[in-house]
Each structure stands twice: as structure tokens, then as C-alpha cells.
Amino acid sequence: MTTMEKTANVPEPRAGDDTAPLLEVRDLHVEFHTRDGVAKAVNGVNYSVSAGETLAVLGESGSGKSVTAQAIMGILDMPPGKIPQGEILFRGQDMLKMSGEERRKIRGSKIAMIFQDALSSLNPVLSVGYQLGEMYRVHQGLSKKEAKAKAIDLMDRVRIPAAKERVNDYPHQFSGGMRQRIMIAMALALEPDLIIADEPTTALDVTVQAQVMDLLAELQREYNMGLILITHDLGVVADVADKIAVMYAGRIVETAPVGELYKRPAHPYTRGLLDSIPRLDQKGQELYAIKGLPPNLLHIPTGCAFNPRCPKATDLCRTDIPALHQVTEKDGAELAGRGSACHFWKETIHG
Amino acid sequence: MAENSKKSEAVDATPNVSEVEVSDASTTAEVEAVLDAPVERGEPILQVRNLVKHFPLTQGILFKKQVGAVKAVDGVSFDLYQGETLGIVGESGCGKSTVAKLLMTLETATSGEVFYKGQDITKLSGRALKAVRRNIQMVFQDPYTSLNPRMTVGDIIGEPFEIHPEVAPKGDRRKRVQELLDVVGLNPEYINRYPHQFSGGQRQRIGIARGLALNPEIIICDEPVSALDVSVQAQVVNLMEKLQDEFNLSYVFIAHDLSIVRHISDRVGVMYLGKMAEIGTDSEIYDHPTHPYTQALLSAVPVPDPDAREGRERIILTGDVPSPANPPSGCRFRTRCWKAEDKCAQEVPLLAVPEVFAGKKTPAAHESACHFAEEKQVVGAA
């Protein structure tokens, strides 16, 4: 079958995979100039993803997680958006300094994105086969006929039943889970090195969510892709992520490998999020709730942005912005990959 | 068989379908008197029997003829007791929101009854229906679209008083609205603001205040927290629990987030394609599910614990929910069920305590609509 051929020639060695990260975001800032003032959506984000690795970016709405992803993809609305400083290195090259033409070559073929709402991300007046084939026609210059054959292959690969018969169907004729599979197929079309999935299963039911996440994880293994998973669901993160970056008000407040984060959060915000999940033994009791509301990005509080909602805030938190500290064990041994942007991370993690 | 077990159960647990005491009030005044009478804690306040809602599918423009029906709700029965929270879970399209609308009499039922204090509200009209509607209120899912953007918060929360002026005389209304704002944790000075000036969580509080305005006895919550951020969800769930104690409310809590439903509910019903698949107390459903659909649903929930990633067994269902316009014969779940046999295609399983568990005193002995119901430990799913 065609699927077999595809998988056979895919995991070709990729240059310089082993040491250097695939993508590195350094001190990225994004702001939006609006009538009401400057909204600082992203304020100095750093993260990196290697091939085959899954980075989960966790945060509430307005925390800047999607804006960061859009900046990486280069699909940010500019204006009103603006990137005053920062670097986005893809295989060591700064994408922000590239020309539009160079970026277009990367977008889709090297870095692809899966959007949250498949119904509004697909064009309702074009058949899914045409939309899938567009990737090949535009990037590889294939003919219409060849592109359609490739589209059928793709639909097979994401396990859409009866792909041949359904290739000429329109998005509304597919169910939510199938539509999301088409989105995944579109992202996979050119076998990119990195996939950014922005809340890929938020609009789906749990049983379908399990199917889609399984498929995504399997394809990632098969192609040894890097995956940035943007989500607010702590359950999904625990299931698939390797490492986690927690965002709050445009900043990364904590980074950690997945197991560590759930066991010993080192930032009060992460701890609050974990505590507000209903647990069995708390039945009938009041849930822990982080008081207050997420900050308005036009008026981010001074000092640590979380200080008005934090139970441990002191005067220091209201004046000084905490840097992302390296988290260590009690005896001073460094914990690999762990960081916390809290003045009192020691107290938070070690009690 | 099911009858027997129900009797033995009645001692320690509340049966899910109890005897309906139909009130014999005939005149409107009598009906209103019945509706005003309080119900004691633990007594059934709302009894739903064989509720059916079919939406007709028509063809033709001038001479419409019915070519079929979307069987959104197809024979659902349950009781709601005073002071309890009944959770209803299920995937999208299983009919849970249609049940909510039927309970609110926003839709007319195709057949079946909804007894509120012994009165069948599907047959009421005029003043009696208005009195029922005062006592059953609703909180909607999306706080962004369920509030009129051109009305101030005071107008939104005060609007119920215009339809039911007997609850608050005209002079008192403003004060009453401010009290309500205070109750749901908003500043009473916000009375002249518009919905767009509030965040999602605050808007949902406004929606809850509007639901509380007429001192209802039952509040039907249709996915009240699913549109909110994680850190705000907990605040709203806490508020709803506090209000339940304070005003002695009964909730029907519809949601797809299984962990929140477990936290807030006393009993849980699982719906699939217009039918109730399984119903029981929260620990019966979550710790001892006997219906394969419930087991699959619980195992599919991502657990916020990375250590459980390897160990737990997940049942991944294949395919999608079939169309409710043309549901499978027999058991509706059989097309996705790994246990399905010929019997499942022919006989519709009844919602009753399965024979294997009947009379036994195990938590698995609760009502489950499956021919081959059995316990299967599903790890996790808090």
C-alpha cells in the first residue's frame, strides 16, 4: 500500500538533530498597539524544542501562549502586533530576520500548525481533497491529479475511513473528530520537523479526544517530529508531554519535566492550578480556587504579575520582577530543566 | 427482577425511579397551591418519565412531509430529589441539552411526562405554567452570548421581576438586584455596567444571579463552567455549592467535564444517543461502572498525573456517535461496543439493575442499560 512506502522512506537522518534544539525562542516580546494603549501579550519568553520531543505550553486565555505560537509561525497580525525584541531560532537561524520569501519556505514544509477549531479553520466552499492537495500544488508544484492522489494517501494515514470516496466531500460533511484529523493531515502533508498544535482537542468530546491525541502521538513518533502542544488542560498535558512551560501574563513562570511538575510545583500559580482540580478525597469540600482574575494585559501589575492573586505575596513581589531561577534540591543539587519565576520558589517547592 | 431489587435498595439508597404521586388538583388555583407547597429534603421534587423529543425532518417547501425524525431524547426517566445535585454527562449530541430544555418547558415534549410536585408540567398552560417556570430556572453555558449586550447588569438581573412582579414590588427591585449581586460575589455598585465590562467568570456570576432572582427551587445548569478558565472554574463551582446550601436548591448539572460532575453531584446519569445508559450515585458510577460506554468514557478522561500514563488501561472507542436520526437497532451503543453480540442488535436493553447483581449488596448493583453489564475496574478518572 502507498502508506507503507511513505513510512519506509520517512525517518531519513536529519542534519544536526542530536545536540542543537530544533527550535529555540529567546527573549521574545510581542505587543499589540490598540486604541486603549499597548497590550503586552508576550514579555520575554524562552523555550526550546528538540526533534521527537513534546513541549506543552500551559496557560489560561490571555497568557500569551497562542500569540507566541503565531509569532513562531509568522502569522501574527502586524499591525497591530509588533515584535520589539527577541529571536526565534529554527535550526540556528533567526526567523525574524528572514525575508518573507524565506519564511514562506519554512512555513508549512518545516513548521506546521494545527488549529483549535477545525470547522472555522477549513474553507467551507472547497472540498477537503482540494485543500489538502493545495499543500503539494503550492510547495512542490504537483499537478491537480497528483495532488489529489497524495491527499487520499494523507487521509488514509490519519485513518479516515473510505478516503477515496470522501476526498471530494466538504468540511461540513465530516464529524468534529474527522475534521480535526484532516487538520492533522494538512499539517503532516510536507512532513515538517516541528508541529505546533494550538488546543487541538479542546472542541472535541473525551472519547474522540483520546483517539486524536493517540494519533498525534503515534505520528510524532513515526516521523520523529518536535511538537509544541498548547493547552489549558492539565490532564492532556500529563498524558503526552515530555516537558512543560507554564505561562502567565506573557511570561513563563515555571518550566519542568512533566513528572516533576505534578509532584512538586515550584510556583504558586502552578500549585494553585493543580490544587483547583477536583480530587476524590475532597468530595463535598470547597475546591481550592485561585482568587481574583487573570490580569488585564494593558495594565499588568508591577513586579510579579501574579502578586495580586498570590497567597504568599510580599512587598518584594510587588516591586521586583522575579527572574526564572534555576530550581535546586534542598542540598543545592540542580534539578535538570526546572525553573521557577518566583522569589520564594524554595519555600514553594520544599515546603 | 428489577422490581425486587428496587424494594430492597429503598432502605439505604434512594431509587432512581420512584412511585409518582400524581396530585389531583384540577382548577388553576388548586394547581398553584400545590406548586407553592414546599417539598421536604430528600423527597422527589422532579420526576421525569419516558421523556421523548423527536425533531421532525421534513422535505418539500409548500407541502411539507415528514421523512424522519431526529430522536434527540428517546425515553429518559429519572428523579431529582430536593436538595440534591443530579449530574448528567455524555458526549455532544447525546441529548443532554434537549433534556434541559424539556425540563424548562422551552421545548414541548413529543411524549412522556415531567412531574413537578406531582403535576405534569408538560400539560400545564397559562398561569399554572408561569408559576412552574418561576420555580425552575436555568443557567446557560456561554456567558458571552446569554447576556444581552445592550442591557445593563441591573436590567438583566431585574428582568425576571417584570414577568413575575409578585416576587419583588417595583420599588424594591433595585435593592433586590444589588442584594443578588452581593450574593454571587460581585460589587453591588456594578449595577449600571454592561456585560462587556466583565470577564467570563464574572459574567457567569451575572447569569447565576439572574437564575436566582425569582427564588427558584430547581436550577438547571447547562455546562455552566465549560467556557471558563481553569482557575476561574473552581470559583464558580464553589459559588454554586455555597448557594445550594444557602437557598436549599436542587440542581440538574449538565456537563461533559467528568471530574467536575463528580465533585458537585450526589447522583450521576450517563446519557448516550438520547437514552440513559447508566445512573447511580457518584461512587457507583465512577468506581463501579457496569455499562461499557461509561467504562470507555471514564477511561478516556486524561488524568492529571503523569505517573498513571503507563499503568492505566485505556479503552479507545472507534468511530463516532451514530446519527440520532437513524440510531442503531437494539442497544444504541452496540456499533462501538467491544462486547456486542447478536442479542444487542435485536433487544433494547432496559435501564434496570442488571440481573447478575440483583439483590446483591454491592455498589455495582445500580441501574445500567446493558445486556452484558459487568464490573471492570477503570483506573483513574477522578
XYZ file of C-alpha atoms in Angstrom, chain B:
382
model
C -36.361 -8.829 38.994
C -35.670 -5.179 38.855
C -38.753 -4.543 40.977
C -37.461 -6.754 43.781
C -34.080 -5.208 43.945
C -35.571 -1.773 43.988
C -37.534 -2.576 47.108
C -34.550 -3.944 48.942
C -32.498 -0.963 47.877
C -35.032 1.558 49.028
C -33.902 1.109 52.616
C -30.434 2.551 52.223
C -30.421 4.230 48.849
C -32.858 6.401 47.017
C -34.254 4.609 43.991
C -33.750 6.359 40.721
C -37.341 5.912 39.644
C -39.853 6.093 42.458
C -43.628 5.949 42.508
C -45.187 9.150 41.176
C -47.863 10.626 43.405
C -49.959 12.477 40.898
C -51.720 15.380 42.535
C -55.441 15.594 41.766
C -55.647 19.367 41.606
C -57.857 20.385 38.718
C -58.536 24.110 38.878
C -55.780 26.608 38.305
C -55.967 27.883 41.866
C -55.538 24.377 43.239
C -52.591 23.747 40.963
C -50.931 26.941 42.089
C -51.440 25.969 45.704
C -49.783 22.610 45.043
C -46.871 24.302 43.342
C -46.326 26.673 46.231
C -46.203 23.899 48.810
C -42.666 23.138 49.946
C -41.056 19.766 49.358
C -39.117 18.146 52.162
C -35.451 17.383 51.808
C -34.827 14.000 50.224
C -38.298 13.780 48.667
C -38.549 13.714 44.878
C -39.224 17.193 43.525
C -38.952 16.455 39.829
C -39.852 13.103 38.304
C -39.194 12.515 34.642
C -40.906 9.564 32.997
C -40.255 8.229 29.480
C -39.483 11.651 28.157
C -39.278 11.711 24.359
C -38.381 14.518 21.993
C -38.248 13.893 18.272
C -37.455 16.746 15.932
C -39.194 16.113 12.594
C -37.152 16.067 9.398
C -39.249 17.438 6.565
C -38.976 17.546 2.825
C -40.616 19.886 0.338
C -41.357 23.583 0.535
C -45.075 24.078 0.154
C -46.346 20.663 1.109
C -44.003 19.590 3.830
C -43.974 15.925 4.521
C -42.142 14.289 7.334
C -39.400 11.983 6.143
C -37.985 11.047 9.505
C -37.123 12.356 12.921
C -34.035 13.214 14.884
C -34.539 11.207 18.047
C -32.787 13.648 20.338
C -34.282 12.276 23.544
C -35.828 8.851 23.386
C -37.345 7.625 26.622
C -35.468 9.125 29.547
C -36.624 8.606 33.136
C -35.076 9.890 36.333
C -35.912 11.566 39.616
C -34.482 14.688 41.134
C -34.652 14.867 44.916
C -34.972 18.036 46.893
C -31.597 19.463 47.850
C -29.507 17.120 45.707
C -27.420 17.601 42.593
C -28.023 15.260 39.716
C -25.183 15.291 37.214
C -25.848 14.364 33.599
C -22.853 13.533 31.447
C -22.483 12.445 27.855
C -20.874 13.410 24.573
C -22.154 16.210 22.390
C -25.292 15.188 20.564
C -26.457 12.729 23.225
C -29.473 14.854 24.096
C -28.444 16.298 27.430
C -29.168 19.884 26.478
C -32.508 18.869 24.966
C -33.414 17.288 28.302
C -32.595 20.616 29.958
C -34.846 22.486 27.550
C -37.663 19.994 28.095
C -37.411 20.388 31.864
C -37.635 24.143 31.381
C -40.638 23.639 29.048
C -38.746 25.634 26.447
C -39.457 22.733 24.101
C -42.660 20.723 24.074
C -42.085 17.039 24.640
C -43.199 14.601 21.933
C -44.395 12.275 24.670
C -43.664 11.428 28.273
C -44.191 13.310 31.488
C -42.287 15.634 33.759
C -43.865 15.704 37.214
C -43.011 18.678 39.345
C -44.542 18.175 42.781
C -46.911 15.652 41.263
C -48.039 17.997 38.481
C -47.272 17.049 34.892
C -45.746 20.271 33.638
C -45.790 19.188 30.007
C -49.587 19.516 30.116
C -49.842 22.787 32.024
C -50.529 26.140 30.432
C -51.314 29.717 31.353
C -50.925 30.827 34.950
C -50.019 27.408 36.264
C -47.175 27.060 33.762
C -45.952 30.522 34.640
C -45.829 29.528 38.293
C -43.803 26.423 37.421
C -41.368 28.432 35.368
C -40.759 30.706 38.295
C -39.601 27.746 40.326
C -37.394 26.129 37.701
C -34.628 28.392 36.422
C -31.665 27.876 34.174
C -28.004 28.885 33.964
C -26.640 28.759 30.439
C -23.361 27.563 29.056
C -21.896 30.530 27.286
C -21.709 33.656 29.430
C -20.749 35.676 26.353
C -23.929 35.106 24.366
C -26.513 34.502 27.080
C -26.444 38.113 28.308
C -27.940 40.870 26.169
C -25.071 43.268 25.353
C -27.415 46.273 25.226
C -28.823 45.799 28.709
C -27.162 46.835 31.930
C -26.500 44.220 34.567
C -29.328 45.692 36.645
C -31.771 45.279 33.761
C -30.610 41.734 33.039
C -30.976 40.522 36.607
C -34.150 42.580 37.157
C -35.925 41.406 34.022
C -37.440 38.302 35.667
C -39.242 40.632 38.098
C -41.132 42.246 35.234
C -42.595 38.915 34.258
C -43.225 37.866 37.852
C -43.954 41.166 39.636
C -45.286 39.390 42.722
C -41.742 38.384 43.723
C -40.443 41.927 44.144
C -42.616 45.058 44.083
C -41.400 47.770 41.740
C -39.838 49.999 44.385
C -37.784 47.176 45.842
C -36.297 45.838 42.660
C -33.108 47.813 42.525
C -32.300 46.915 46.081
C -33.083 43.278 45.389
C -30.790 43.249 42.331
C -27.976 44.711 44.437
C -28.540 42.014 47.043
C -28.302 39.376 44.325
C -25.048 40.856 43.019
C -23.682 40.700 46.526
C -24.801 37.074 46.932
C -22.897 35.962 43.827
C -19.792 37.853 44.883
C -19.954 40.904 42.630
C -19.738 44.502 43.761
C -23.333 45.894 44.066
C -22.060 49.147 42.559
C -21.638 47.404 39.203
C -25.402 47.555 38.679
C -25.181 50.070 35.828
C -22.396 48.371 33.915
C -22.767 46.448 30.689
C -21.816 42.769 30.166
C -18.750 43.567 28.056
C -17.150 45.242 31.063
C -16.920 41.903 32.857
C -14.696 38.868 32.456
C -16.052 35.410 31.642
C -16.233 34.275 35.254
C -17.963 37.466 36.341
C -20.469 37.138 33.510
C -21.310 33.628 34.607
C -21.941 35.057 38.076
C -24.395 37.508 36.500
C -26.108 34.580 34.786
C -26.339 32.784 38.124
C -27.747 35.912 39.813
C -30.426 36.090 37.132
C -31.247 32.440 37.757
C -31.586 33.111 41.482
C -33.716 36.237 41.131
C -37.091 34.535 41.495
C -36.097 32.300 44.432
C -36.436 29.113 42.406
C -36.365 25.617 43.863
C -34.598 23.956 40.965
C -31.784 25.342 38.847
C -30.855 23.580 35.648
C -27.233 24.263 34.791
C -26.302 23.503 31.202
C -22.487 23.337 31.102
C -22.120 26.312 33.451
C -18.332 26.219 33.736
C -17.091 24.721 30.481
C -16.461 28.097 28.835
C -14.385 29.369 31.765
C -10.667 29.311 32.511
C -9.378 26.593 34.810
C -8.556 28.935 37.681
C -11.997 30.573 37.447
C -13.952 27.305 37.128
C -13.204 26.397 40.725
C -14.512 29.774 41.917
C -17.831 29.309 40.123
C -18.230 25.693 41.275
C -17.632 26.808 44.865
C -20.174 29.594 44.468
C -22.778 27.181 43.164
C -22.232 24.804 46.076
C -22.477 27.660 48.556
C -25.729 28.884 47.003
C -27.175 25.390 47.079
C -26.736 25.236 50.852
C -27.872 28.789 51.390
C -31.062 28.687 49.321
C -31.831 24.988 49.571
C -31.684 24.456 45.825
C -31.809 21.307 43.744
C -29.506 21.226 40.744
C -29.570 19.358 37.486
C -25.934 19.775 36.482
C -25.201 19.027 32.842
C -21.561 18.913 31.817
C -19.010 16.964 29.900
C -16.178 17.500 32.381
C -16.382 14.294 34.371
C -14.201 15.379 37.279
C -16.268 18.480 37.997
C -19.505 16.496 37.748
C -18.160 14.022 40.252
C -17.171 16.788 42.605
C -20.535 18.514 42.659
C -23.035 15.676 42.129
C -24.789 13.339 44.523
C -26.014 11.149 41.711
C -24.865 10.897 38.104
C -26.655 9.786 34.951
C -24.730 8.876 31.789
C -26.522 9.546 28.515
C -25.777 8.087 25.111
C -27.704 8.917 21.946
C -30.921 10.028 23.611
C -31.076 7.313 26.230
C -29.847 6.969 29.772
C -27.107 4.332 29.731
C -26.415 4.177 33.437
C -27.492 6.027 36.543
C -26.438 5.786 40.167
C -24.665 7.579 42.980
C -21.370 9.205 42.136
C -19.232 6.413 43.578
C -21.367 3.729 41.924
C -20.831 5.322 38.531
C -17.205 6.372 38.890
C -15.817 3.457 40.897
C -18.065 0.632 39.769
C -19.337 1.370 36.276
C -21.058 -1.609 34.678
C -22.049 -0.169 31.300
C -19.314 -0.435 28.657
C -19.937 3.119 27.483
C -19.412 4.542 30.956
C -16.235 2.486 31.265
C -14.927 3.791 27.951
C -15.876 7.360 28.806
C -14.127 7.232 32.171
C -11.014 5.610 30.781
C -10.735 8.242 28.046
C -10.546 11.125 30.509
C -6.975 12.382 30.692
C -5.777 12.118 34.282
C -3.584 14.926 35.598
C -0.971 12.500 36.874
C 1.941 11.631 34.590
C 2.759 8.502 36.610
C -0.556 6.967 35.649
C 0.378 7.342 31.975
C 1.899 3.882 31.640
C -0.154 1.837 34.043
C -3.711 2.569 33.181
C -5.713 0.726 30.632
C -7.499 2.931 28.178
C -10.462 1.878 26.174
C -10.325 3.821 22.946
C -13.649 3.680 21.168
C -13.599 3.505 17.428
C -15.683 5.734 15.234
C -18.116 8.483 16.088
C -21.509 8.683 17.701
C -24.107 7.479 15.143
C -26.655 9.958 13.843
C -29.667 10.317 16.145
C -31.851 10.467 13.022
C -31.078 6.845 12.323
C -29.940 5.213 15.560
C -28.794 1.571 15.547
C -31.397 -1.069 16.364
C -31.408 -2.680 19.774
C -28.741 -1.230 22.022
C -27.633 2.122 20.664
C -24.077 1.675 21.768
C -23.574 -1.652 20.005
C -21.865 -0.179 16.925
C -18.939 0.993 19.062
C -19.089 -1.663 21.760
C -16.477 -4.390 22.042
C -18.926 -6.744 23.768
C -21.708 -6.522 21.193
C -23.430 -9.777 20.206
C -26.492 -10.625 18.160
C -28.735 -10.059 21.142
C -27.645 -6.413 21.306
C -28.889 -5.756 17.775
C -32.307 -7.221 18.481
C -33.271 -6.354 22.041
C -33.214 -2.897 23.525
C -31.603 -3.240 26.959
C -33.750 -1.747 29.710
C -32.401 0.648 32.285
C -32.568 -1.590 35.358
C -30.312 -3.213 37.903
C -28.548 -5.969 35.903
C -29.669 -9.483 36.803
C -26.198 -10.617 37.847
C -26.094 -8.009 40.559
C -29.783 -8.041 41.547
C -30.330 -8.388 45.263
C -26.610 -8.295 45.987
C -25.341 -5.579 48.200
C -22.526 -4.364 46.008
C -22.061 -0.872 44.644
C -22.299 -2.418 41.183
C -25.993 -3.051 41.760
C -27.255 0.130 40.181
C -29.252 0.715 37.048
C -27.394 0.042 33.828
C -28.875 -0.446 30.360
C -26.656 -3.265 29.126
C -27.306 -6.950 28.420
C -23.801 -7.876 29.470
C -23.219 -5.499 32.331
C -20.202 -6.340 34.437
C -17.747 -4.541 36.584
C -14.434 -3.558 35.136
C -12.012 -1.574 37.157
C -11.280 1.684 35.432
C -8.218 3.218 36.951
C -8.031 6.914 37.490
C -10.836 9.165 36.261
C -11.039 11.309 39.341
